XYZ file of C-alpha atoms in Angstrom:
212
model
C 5.500 139.483 133.946
C 6.009 143.044 135.406
C 2.641 144.290 133.985
C 0.803 141.535 135.787
C 2.437 142.293 139.041
C 1.700 146.109 138.634
C -1.844 145.247 138.017
C -2.075 143.053 141.014
C -0.718 145.610 143.129
C -3.394 148.172 141.775
C -5.933 146.017 142.228
C -5.121 145.413 145.846
C -4.910 149.089 146.427
C -8.153 149.654 144.850
C -9.563 146.955 147.325
C -8.096 148.364 150.442
C -9.354 151.781 149.307
C -13.016 150.525 148.831
C -12.753 148.681 152.161
C -11.617 151.704 153.802
C -14.475 153.566 152.133
C -16.997 151.088 153.388
C -15.802 151.041 156.900
C -16.027 155.008 157.230
C -19.418 154.931 155.655
C -20.685 152.460 158.224
C -19.113 154.387 161.154
C -21.470 154.937 163.831
C -20.213 158.267 164.490
C -20.229 159.339 160.809
C -23.658 158.108 160.209
C -25.017 160.206 163.052
C -23.115 163.055 161.651
C -24.452 162.274 158.234
C -28.020 162.550 159.459
C -27.441 165.559 161.587
C -25.878 167.351 158.388
C -29.030 166.663 156.444
C -31.444 167.467 159.028
C -29.619 170.869 159.715
C -29.315 171.839 156.049
C -33.097 171.044 155.742
C -34.125 173.189 158.824
C -31.907 176.115 157.541
C -33.961 176.325 154.448
C -37.162 175.968 156.129
C -35.932 178.352 158.940
C -35.224 181.047 156.192
C -38.857 180.775 154.989
C -39.776 181.280 158.638
C -37.658 184.412 158.933
C -39.422 185.677 155.682
C -42.978 184.915 156.882
C -42.458 185.716 160.610
C -40.009 188.973 160.366
C -38.116 187.528 163.294
C -34.585 188.046 164.117
C -35.045 185.063 166.663
C -35.843 183.002 163.802
C -33.152 184.338 161.352
C -30.592 183.260 164.203
C -32.173 180.093 164.421
C -31.772 179.489 160.760
C -28.263 180.448 160.629
C -27.336 178.618 163.593
C -28.410 175.422 161.685
C -26.198 176.369 158.681
C -23.245 176.604 160.898
C -24.058 173.454 162.559
C -24.166 171.623 159.361
C -20.719 173.084 158.437
C -19.490 172.015 161.845
C -21.019 168.458 161.098
C -19.300 168.002 157.692
C -16.026 169.203 159.395
C -16.672 166.710 162.058
C -17.158 163.956 159.690
C -14.110 164.218 157.693
C -12.267 164.512 161.198
C -13.544 161.084 162.444
C -10.628 158.751 163.205
C -8.016 161.316 161.897
C -5.068 162.829 163.525
C -5.726 164.787 166.800
C -4.839 167.977 165.070
C -7.380 167.575 162.468
C -9.923 166.879 165.229
C -8.918 170.120 166.964
C -9.153 171.994 163.632
C -12.761 170.782 163.200
C -13.558 171.781 166.654
C -12.093 175.153 166.144
C -13.827 175.606 162.753
C -17.153 175.035 164.755
C -16.205 177.499 167.296
C -15.195 180.392 164.937
C -18.605 179.847 163.041
C -20.437 180.252 166.173
C -18.844 183.432 167.282
C -19.384 184.714 163.650
C -22.999 183.837 163.898
C -23.531 185.726 167.018
C -21.895 188.694 165.811
C -24.018 188.531 162.719
C -27.306 188.364 164.540
C -26.324 191.254 166.600
C -25.768 193.382 163.460
C -29.426 192.204 162.389
C -30.979 193.152 165.708
C -29.438 196.612 165.305
C -30.676 196.859 161.960
C -34.507 195.794 162.909
C -33.960 198.076 165.800
C -33.305 201.143 163.577
C -35.661 200.262 160.636
C -38.589 198.537 162.786
C -39.835 195.111 162.110
C -43.345 193.555 162.859
C -42.919 189.815 164.008
C -45.722 187.557 163.740
C -45.630 185.352 167.092
C -47.725 182.597 165.816
C -45.557 181.971 162.881
C -42.700 182.238 165.323
C -44.196 179.558 167.663
C -44.939 177.207 164.378
C -41.296 177.309 162.918
C -39.684 177.133 166.251
C -41.906 173.926 167.506
C -40.834 172.367 163.983
C -37.120 172.950 164.848
C -37.310 171.785 168.346
C -38.756 168.489 167.256
C -35.895 167.996 164.753
C -33.334 169.271 166.897
C -34.530 166.795 169.686
C -33.805 164.241 167.442
C -30.368 165.363 166.532
C -29.404 165.732 170.195
C -30.481 162.306 170.782
C -28.794 160.935 167.741
C -25.507 162.538 169.169
C -26.070 162.103 172.951
C -23.721 159.026 172.878
C -20.720 161.513 172.306
C -20.921 163.920 174.944
C -18.067 162.386 176.366
C -16.163 160.997 173.349
C -12.458 161.119 173.175
C -12.473 162.887 169.838
C -13.131 166.780 170.543
C -15.015 167.230 167.194
C -17.515 164.743 168.453
C -17.958 166.514 171.799
C -18.123 170.034 169.866
C -20.819 168.371 167.658
C -22.946 167.522 170.835
C -22.393 170.958 172.021
C -23.803 172.276 168.925
C -26.892 170.145 169.073
C -27.384 171.109 172.697
C -27.249 174.712 171.697
C -29.485 174.316 169.232
C -32.511 172.955 171.618
C -31.939 176.061 174.024
C -32.069 178.536 171.272
C -35.308 176.978 169.965
C -36.739 177.188 173.411
C -35.853 180.550 173.501
C -37.454 181.164 170.296
C -40.571 179.504 171.040
C -40.901 181.558 174.341
C -40.654 184.777 172.457
C -43.074 183.793 169.883
C -45.648 182.899 172.611
C -45.183 186.173 174.445
C -45.280 188.271 171.215
C -48.338 186.622 170.119
C -49.855 187.264 173.904
C -48.772 190.890 173.988
C -47.898 192.028 170.335
C -44.751 193.569 171.787
C -42.046 193.222 168.979
C -38.903 194.243 171.283
C -39.090 190.560 172.556
C -38.123 189.404 169.377
C -35.215 191.792 169.343
C -34.192 190.809 173.127
C -34.101 187.317 172.202
C -32.021 187.637 169.369
C -29.487 189.348 171.364
C -29.754 186.593 174.189
C -29.142 184.021 171.294
C -26.162 185.881 169.822
C -24.617 186.031 173.453
C -25.232 182.387 173.960
C -23.902 181.125 170.588
C -20.729 183.297 171.273
C -20.350 181.848 174.573
C -20.517 178.363 173.273
C -18.105 178.986 170.523
C -15.570 180.055 172.971
C -16.278 177.156 175.255
C -15.611 174.734 172.260
C -12.507 176.761 171.357
C -11.230 176.506 175.152
C -12.045 172.703 174.788
C -10.084 172.057 171.870
C -6.957 173.952 173.056
C -6.986 171.714 176.209
C -6.527 168.669 173.804
C -2.935 167.579 173.977
């Protein structure tokens, strides 16, 4: 009799767990974050190819921005519907990654300044246009969470918005380089991107800190 009761309890527990997993999988916020993660991870790989082809610090910054966002989307996904503490932790993780990315890009700009580079304007334009299209879709997907009650969802929307602005900057730099052949435009845009993502990271940290 006791064995039958134990098995019944185990079956009920397993059913509850499966039901929770199904609810989580079908949650609109989690679905949006899953798509955003896949898109950003794919564009990170494509961005690395673009960096290798175009020899561009701006494209490298864009590629690693995608990787940072993919990581942040994973943490945001895990924090959906969880405790406020975990949500704040996810947002702060996104913040730290953005600041680290900005500092890494500054180091790459300095390295290219010292050793030289020959960025290809038309290649930069092509890869940045592709990134802009993909990130535009991700931003539209996350636009409903701009004023979400969960801080990590607001941070995810901010990450996507930052991507669009970065893409526009890279695109304009590619056009300028293609027209003028002046390589230092790429380095200047790399610095601007690094400053921008550091600023975004600090803003996200502040938003998380204001959460009660």
